[in-house]
């Protein structure tokens, strides 16, 4: 190889060799995936998860992998890390060639388990999607990072602690020493993700894989985390694989974008060209799924719309004049909406939680989460509640249903003081007000068939005369939310995330409510499923006359859904008004920051 050529003195030879090696490493792939195919065995049937995948990641480059749930993004990452589940997964073909700093190339698939463990963490690291489930809940955050460092480096406890605190400062944790001693549940989602990032870079890896690292974060924290990834890459010269279902987010950080569908690459190229001039209908659909901010439309295009007739249907829907709501039409609609009497009146609501306790367990200080908030909500309205994590949105929504106790204020629904209802009357009242939670999987009983999950509240509230009629009603509701009768006898784990959210919507519909609180009900879904669920919620509102409180940290989604928006910060309302007016002319600096953080 040409870097072995000797010229001049020994010192000169070494110098030339180092320069030449740097040039080679810039031109060659840090990670070179060749013809990779992966399959899984399920109920005796083999399913292909990845089909003949080719991918190159260079040192210092960020490659964004984007696609819907089930497209093979995470399976690709797990194959690189050597973390595919044994027994049910199989590498059918291919090589994963990795070239660490010394230029020596190796096939990661050919390594023994012990060799994989050596490279995992030290040379290749991964940041997972959900930091709460990735961190040990009974172990302090700092010790978890120190444990990783000790595995790969010979450091004593004091040196490891100092290195961890330094890493925490590097990933911009404001109180590094405090977070070192904190348990995962005691810090915010953004801080937990920073702890995971500190753990990933602790041994200065050559390759960092980030699997949906910003999905559960609000837009401002998300923007900060993306900026942090770029800064760390510049510092360490890492190659990064950034996985996401949202092409807008990937376009902000990636040099190269790879679009995957059903285990195959359907489009790839420089981020600028893929984002601004997508060629494949699937890529066009992923971009079109995100609610537009420059106009108001009735129906969001979905990926399926673009895949029909090679994208023509989706383009027609996106550009259709019938799909755009004009200013005059919207003005007339809002005028009629707010002529009605308010269905829900909230006055001076306060909620506080214990913050610090004495040695004997008594509360010595309180954390105020909702501070004397007053709101009127009108029949048929969708009120958007937006703000960063911890601003009090969810607490306010749950206090309306008395799932959280208030310490002041009044809540009146159709003139009835909800706060004064006894337990028996409160149960009957909740039939009229329902809530759809953020995580559909944790809000469904895994031991109950989904049909029984929907049937159970109908029994509690004596909806219809007998179980035969109730089962028929459940079948009807399943069809209404885009599922079929055959789904009745399946369990929650047998459904996708989007289908589980539809089941939760069906369960809310079963009680024939008038008012529904949607608490981050689409934030855990990929972008195309999100579009489908948002369209369904609007369709149900039109058909049944629902009133919604729509809670989200994503202002683009809230703008699409809402007639009026309330912006919350630290338990207070900082801005309130027409959804379009707030986006086009925000009055508060906080709202302007939220809008500026919207990806794309």
PDB file of N, CA, C and O in Angstrom, residues 319-363:
ATOM      1  N   UNK A 319     -52.608  19.185  -3.640  1.00  0.00           N
ATOM      2  CA  UNK A 319     -52.760  20.438  -4.372  1.00  0.00           C
ATOM      3  C   UNK A 319     -54.220  20.790  -4.670  1.00  0.00           C
ATOM      4  O   UNK A 319     -54.490  21.834  -5.263  1.00  0.00           O
ATOM      5  N   UNK A 320     -55.152  19.932  -4.286  1.00  0.00           N
ATOM      6  CA  UNK A 320     -56.561  20.151  -4.598  1.00  0.00           C
ATOM      7  C   UNK A 320     -57.089  21.416  -3.932  1.00  0.00           C
ATOM      8  O   UNK A 320     -56.890  21.643  -2.740  1.00  0.00           O
ATOM      9  N   UNK A 321     -57.812  22.218  -4.704  1.00  0.00           N
ATOM     10  CA  UNK A 321     -58.407  23.443  -4.156  1.00  0.00           C
ATOM     11  C   UNK A 321     -59.487  23.104  -3.134  1.00  0.00           C
ATOM     12  O   UNK A 321     -59.700  23.844  -2.165  1.00  0.00           O
ATOM     13  N   UNK A 322     -60.164  21.962  -3.327  1.00  0.00           N
ATOM     14  CA  UNK A 322     -61.207  21.549  -2.389  1.00  0.00           C
ATOM     15  C   UNK A 322     -60.644  21.205  -1.021  1.00  0.00           C
ATOM     16  O   UNK A 322     -61.359  21.224  -0.023  1.00  0.00           O
ATOM     17  N   UNK A 323     -59.349  20.861  -0.978  1.00  0.00           N
ATOM     18  CA  UNK A 323     -58.739  20.463   0.280  1.00  0.00           C
ATOM     19  C   UNK A 323     -58.234  21.652   1.087  1.00  0.00           C
ATOM     20  O   UNK A 323     -57.899  21.510   2.254  1.00  0.00           O
ATOM     21  N   UNK A 324     -58.175  22.829   0.472  1.00  0.00           N
ATOM     22  CA  UNK A 324     -57.683  24.032   1.152  1.00  0.00           C
ATOM     23  C   UNK A 324     -58.855  24.828   1.716  1.00  0.00           C
ATOM     24  O   UNK A 324     -59.838  25.099   1.009  1.00  0.00           O
ATOM     25  N   UNK A 325     -58.772  25.193   2.991  1.00  0.00           N
ATOM     26  CA  UNK A 325     -59.830  25.966   3.640  1.00  0.00           C
ATOM     27  C   UNK A 325     -59.526  27.448   3.461  1.00  0.00           C
ATOM     28  O   UNK A 325     -58.481  27.935   3.907  1.00  0.00           O
ATOM     29  N   UNK A 326     -60.418  28.148   2.805  1.00  0.00           N
ATOM     30  CA  UNK A 326     -60.227  29.576   2.539  1.00  0.00           C
ATOM     31  C   UNK A 326     -60.461  30.430   3.775  1.00  0.00           C
ATOM     32  O   UNK A 326     -61.082  29.993   4.750  1.00  0.00           O
ATOM     33  N   UNK A 327     -59.981  31.675   3.731  1.00  0.00           N
ATOM     34  CA  UNK A 327     -60.088  32.598   4.875  1.00  0.00           C
ATOM     35  C   UNK A 327     -61.548  32.902   5.201  1.00  0.00           C
ATOM     36  O   UNK A 327     -61.955  32.882   6.372  1.00  0.00           O
ATOM     37  N   UNK A 328     -62.364  33.143   4.162  1.00  0.00           N
ATOM     38  CA  UNK A 328     -63.772  33.488   4.387  1.00  0.00           C
ATOM     39  C   UNK A 328     -64.526  32.317   5.022  1.00  0.00           C
ATOM     40  O   UNK A 328     -65.335  32.511   5.949  1.00  0.00           O
ATOM     41  N   UNK A 329     -64.255  31.122   4.533  1.00  0.00           N
ATOM     42  CA  UNK A 329     -64.915  29.928   5.079  1.00  0.00           C
ATOM     43  C   UNK A 329     -64.551  29.731   6.547  1.00  0.00           C
ATOM     44  O   UNK A 329     -65.401  29.431   7.380  1.00  0.00           O
ATOM     45  N   UNK A 330     -63.277  29.900   6.847  1.00  0.00           N
ATOM     46  CA  UNK A 330     -62.841  29.702   8.227  1.00  0.00           C
ATOM     47  C   UNK A 330     -63.395  30.787   9.156  1.00  0.00           C
ATOM     48  O   UNK A 330     -63.806  30.509  10.282  1.00  0.00           O
ATOM     49  N   UNK A 331     -63.433  32.027   8.682  1.00  0.00           N
ATOM     50  CA  UNK A 331     -63.980  33.133   9.486  1.00  0.00           C
ATOM     51  C   UNK A 331     -65.440  32.874   9.840  1.00  0.00           C
ATOM     52  O   UNK A 331     -65.869  33.070  10.981  1.00  0.00           O
ATOM     53  N   UNK A 332     -66.209  32.417   8.854  1.00  0.00           N
ATOM     54  CA  UNK A 332     -67.627  32.122   9.078  1.00  0.00           C
ATOM     55  C   UNK A 332     -67.800  30.973  10.062  1.00  0.00           C
ATOM     56  O   UNK A 332     -68.669  31.018  10.940  1.00  0.00           O
ATOM     57  N   UNK A 333     -66.941  29.946   9.928  1.00  0.00           N
ATOM     58  CA  UNK A 333     -67.003  28.784  10.823  1.00  0.00           C
ATOM     59  C   UNK A 333     -66.719  29.200  12.272  1.00  0.00           C
ATOM     60  O   UNK A 333     -67.440  28.804  13.198  1.00  0.00           O
ATOM     61  N   UNK A 334     -65.685  29.992  12.482  1.00  0.00           N
ATOM     62  CA  UNK A 334     -65.320  30.418  13.837  1.00  0.00           C
ATOM     63  C   UNK A 334     -66.392  31.314  14.459  1.00  0.00           C
ATOM     64  O   UNK A 334     -66.668  31.239  15.662  1.00  0.00           O
ATOM     65  N   UNK A 335     -67.013  32.158  13.626  1.00  0.00           N
ATOM     66  CA  UNK A 335     -68.067  33.052  14.123  1.00  0.00           C
ATOM     67  C   UNK A 335     -69.226  32.235  14.687  1.00  0.00           C
ATOM     68  O   UNK A 335     -69.734  32.513  15.794  1.00  0.00           O
ATOM     69  N   UNK A 336     -69.654  31.221  13.950  1.00  0.00           N
ATOM     70  CA  UNK A 336     -70.763  30.360  14.394  1.00  0.00           C
ATOM     71  C   UNK A 336     -70.362  29.543  15.619  1.00  0.00           C
ATOM     72  O   UNK A 336     -71.169  29.315  16.521  1.00  0.00           O
ATOM     73  N   UNK A 337     -69.092  29.098  15.661  1.00  0.00           N
ATOM     74  CA  UNK A 337     -68.617  28.268  16.763  1.00  0.00           C
ATOM     75  C   UNK A 337     -68.680  29.019  18.081  1.00  0.00           C
ATOM     76  O   UNK A 337     -69.143  28.480  19.098  1.00  0.00           O
ATOM     77  N   UNK A 338     -68.246  30.285  18.078  1.00  0.00           N
ATOM     78  CA  UNK A 338     -68.142  31.031  19.334  1.00  0.00           C
ATOM     79  C   UNK A 338     -69.401  31.825  19.671  1.00  0.00           C
ATOM     80  O   UNK A 338     -69.422  32.559  20.665  1.00  0.00           O
ATOM     81  N   UNK A 339     -70.456  31.641  18.886  1.00  0.00           N
ATOM     82  CA  UNK A 339     -71.755  32.205  19.248  1.00  0.00           C
ATOM     83  C   UNK A 339     -72.454  31.352  20.302  1.00  0.00           C
ATOM     84  O   UNK A 339     -73.374  31.798  20.975  1.00  0.00           O
ATOM     85  N   UNK A 340     -72.001  30.103  20.441  1.00  0.00           N
ATOM     86  CA  UNK A 340     -72.635  29.161  21.370  1.00  0.00           C
ATOM     87  C   UNK A 340     -72.204  29.435  22.814  1.00  0.00           C
ATOM     88  O   UNK A 340     -71.232  30.142  23.072  1.00  0.00           O
ATOM     89  N   UNK A 341     -72.935  28.815  23.736  1.00  0.00           N
ATOM     90  CA  UNK A 341     -72.594  28.881  25.149  1.00  0.00           C
ATOM     91  C   UNK A 341     -71.460  27.891  25.423  1.00  0.00           C
ATOM     92  O   UNK A 341     -71.426  26.789  24.873  1.00  0.00           O
ATOM     93  N   UNK A 342     -70.506  28.267  26.264  1.00  0.00           N
ATOM     94  CA  UNK A 342     -69.382  27.384  26.571  1.00  0.00           C
ATOM     95  C   UNK A 342     -69.864  26.085  27.202  1.00  0.00           C
ATOM     96  O   UNK A 342     -70.771  26.094  28.039  1.00  0.00           O
ATOM     97  N   UNK A 343     -69.256  24.965  26.776  1.00  0.00           N
ATOM     98  CA  UNK A 343     -69.620  23.662  27.337  1.00  0.00           C
ATOM     99  C   UNK A 343     -68.804  23.368  28.597  1.00  0.00           C
ATOM    100  O   UNK A 343     -69.258  22.685  29.509  1.00  0.00           O
ATOM    101  N   UNK A 344     -67.578  23.919  28.656  1.00  0.00           N
ATOM    102  CA  UNK A 344     -66.695  23.709  29.808  1.00  0.00           C
ATOM    103  C   UNK A 344     -66.110  25.050  30.229  1.00  0.00           C
ATOM    104  O   UNK A 344     -65.571  25.778  29.413  1.00  0.00           O
ATOM    105  N   UNK A 345     -66.239  25.358  31.513  1.00  0.00           N
ATOM    106  CA  UNK A 345     -65.672  26.600  32.043  1.00  0.00           C
ATOM    107  C   UNK A 345     -64.693  26.255  33.171  1.00  0.00           C
ATOM    108  O   UNK A 345     -65.057  25.590  34.141  1.00  0.00           O
ATOM    109  N   UNK A 346     -63.451  26.702  33.004  1.00  0.00           N
ATOM    110  CA  UNK A 346     -62.407  26.474  34.011  1.00  0.00           C
ATOM    111  C   UNK A 346     -62.036  27.825  34.598  1.00  0.00           C
ATOM    112  O   UNK A 346     -61.735  28.762  33.860  1.00  0.00           O
ATOM    113  N   UNK A 347     -62.070  27.931  35.920  1.00  0.00           N
ATOM    114  CA  UNK A 347     -61.788  29.221  36.563  1.00  0.00           C
ATOM    115  C   UNK A 347     -60.781  29.048  37.691  1.00  0.00           C
ATOM    116  O   UNK A 347     -61.012  28.298  38.636  1.00  0.00           O
ATOM    117  N   UNK A 348     -59.631  29.716  37.537  1.00  0.00           N
ATOM    118  CA  UNK A 348     -58.593  29.794  38.569  1.00  0.00           C
ATOM    119  C   UNK A 348     -58.145  28.423  39.098  1.00  0.00           C
ATOM    120  O   UNK A 348     -57.956  28.222  40.301  1.00  0.00           O
ATOM    121  N   UNK A 349     -57.954  27.480  38.169  1.00  0.00           N
ATOM    122  CA  UNK A 349     -57.532  26.130  38.569  1.00  0.00           C
ATOM    123  C   UNK A 349     -56.075  26.144  39.021  1.00  0.00           C
ATOM    124  O   UNK A 349     -55.207  26.711  38.358  1.00  0.00           O
ATOM    125  N   UNK A 350     -55.823  25.506  40.181  1.00  0.00           N
ATOM    126  CA  UNK A 350     -54.467  25.363  40.710  1.00  0.00           C
ATOM    127  C   UNK A 350     -54.191  23.888  40.994  1.00  0.00           C
ATOM    128  O   UNK A 350     -55.050  23.190  41.534  1.00  0.00           O
ATOM    129  N   UNK A 351     -52.988  23.450  40.631  1.00  0.00           N
ATOM    130  CA  UNK A 351     -52.545  22.093  40.966  1.00  0.00           C
ATOM    131  C   UNK A 351     -51.109  22.178  41.465  1.00  0.00           C
ATOM    132  O   UNK A 351     -50.269  22.835  40.844  1.00  0.00           O
ATOM    133  N   UNK A 352     -50.836  21.525  42.584  1.00  0.00           N
ATOM    134  CA  UNK A 352     -49.463  21.489  43.087  1.00  0.00           C
ATOM    135  C   UNK A 352     -49.155  20.083  43.595  1.00  0.00           C
ATOM    136  O   UNK A 352     -50.046  19.351  44.032  1.00  0.00           O
ATOM    137  N   UNK A 353     -47.877  19.720  43.518  1.00  0.00           N
ATOM    138  CA  UNK A 353     -47.414  18.411  43.962  1.00  0.00           C
ATOM    139  C   UNK A 353     -46.350  18.587  45.039  1.00  0.00           C
ATOM    140  O   UNK A 353     -45.605  19.580  45.034  1.00  0.00           O
ATOM    141  N   UNK A 354     -46.246  17.633  45.961  1.00  0.00           N
ATOM    142  CA  UNK A 354     -45.173  17.705  46.971  1.00  0.00           C
ATOM    143  C   UNK A 354     -43.803  17.733  46.298  1.00  0.00           C
ATOM    144  O   UNK A 354     -43.546  16.962  45.374  1.00  0.00           O
ATOM    145  N   UNK A 355     -42.944  18.616  46.761  1.00  0.00           N
ATOM    146  CA  UNK A 355     -41.620  18.766  46.158  1.00  0.00           C
ATOM    147  C   UNK A 355     -40.514  18.253  47.080  1.00  0.00           C
ATOM    148  O   UNK A 355     -39.659  17.471  46.672  1.00  0.00           O
ATOM    149  N   UNK A 356     -40.539  18.670  48.349  1.00  0.00           N
ATOM    150  CA  UNK A 356     -39.531  18.234  49.311  1.00  0.00           C
ATOM    151  C   UNK A 356     -40.215  17.764  50.592  1.00  0.00           C
ATOM    152  O   UNK A 356     -41.268  18.284  50.976  1.00  0.00           O
ATOM    153  N   UNK A 357     -39.590  16.760  51.225  1.00  0.00           N
ATOM    154  CA  UNK A 357     -40.161  16.204  52.454  1.00  0.00           C
ATOM    155  C   UNK A 357     -39.156  16.318  53.603  1.00  0.00           C
ATOM    156  O   UNK A 357     -37.945  16.330  53.381  1.00  0.00           O
ATOM    157  N   UNK A 358     -39.699  16.371  54.810  1.00  0.00           N
ATOM    158  CA  UNK A 358     -38.850  16.395  56.005  1.00  0.00           C
ATOM    159  C   UNK A 358     -38.377  14.975  56.318  1.00  0.00           C
ATOM    160  O   UNK A 358     -38.775  14.007  55.667  1.00  0.00           O
ATOM    161  N   UNK A 359     -37.555  14.843  57.334  1.00  0.00           N
ATOM    162  CA  UNK A 359     -37.047  13.533  57.762  1.00  0.00           C
ATOM    163  C   UNK A 359     -38.193  12.597  58.133  1.00  0.00           C
ATOM    164  O   UNK A 359     -38.106  11.383  57.948  1.00  0.00           O
ATOM    165  N   UNK A 360     -39.300  13.165  58.641  1.00  0.00           N
ATOM    166  CA  UNK A 360     -40.444  12.361  59.076  1.00  0.00           C
ATOM    167  C   UNK A 360     -41.479  12.168  57.964  1.00  0.00           C
ATOM    168  O   UNK A 360     -42.558  11.631  58.193  1.00  0.00           O
ATOM    169  N   UNK A 361     -41.143  12.596  56.753  1.00  0.00           N
ATOM    170  CA  UNK A 361     -42.028  12.364  55.621  1.00  0.00           C
ATOM    171  C   UNK A 361     -43.053  13.451  55.364  1.00  0.00           C
ATOM    172  O   UNK A 361     -43.889  13.325  54.466  1.00  0.00           O
ATOM    173  N   UNK A 362     -43.017  14.524  56.126  1.00  0.00           N
ATOM    174  CA  UNK A 362     -43.968  15.618  55.917  1.00  0.00           C
ATOM    175  C   UNK A 362     -43.512  16.497  54.753  1.00  0.00           C
ATOM    176  O   UNK A 362     -42.320  16.722  54.573  1.00  0.00           O
ATOM    177  N   UNK A 363     -44.471  16.998  54.006  1.00  0.00           N
ATOM    178  CA  UNK A 363     -44.154  17.878  52.880  1.00  0.00           C
ATOM    179  C   UNK A 363     -43.748  19.246  53.405  1.00  0.00           C
ATOM    180  O   UNK A 363     -44.498  19.887  54.159  1.00  0.00           O
TER     181      UNK A 363
END
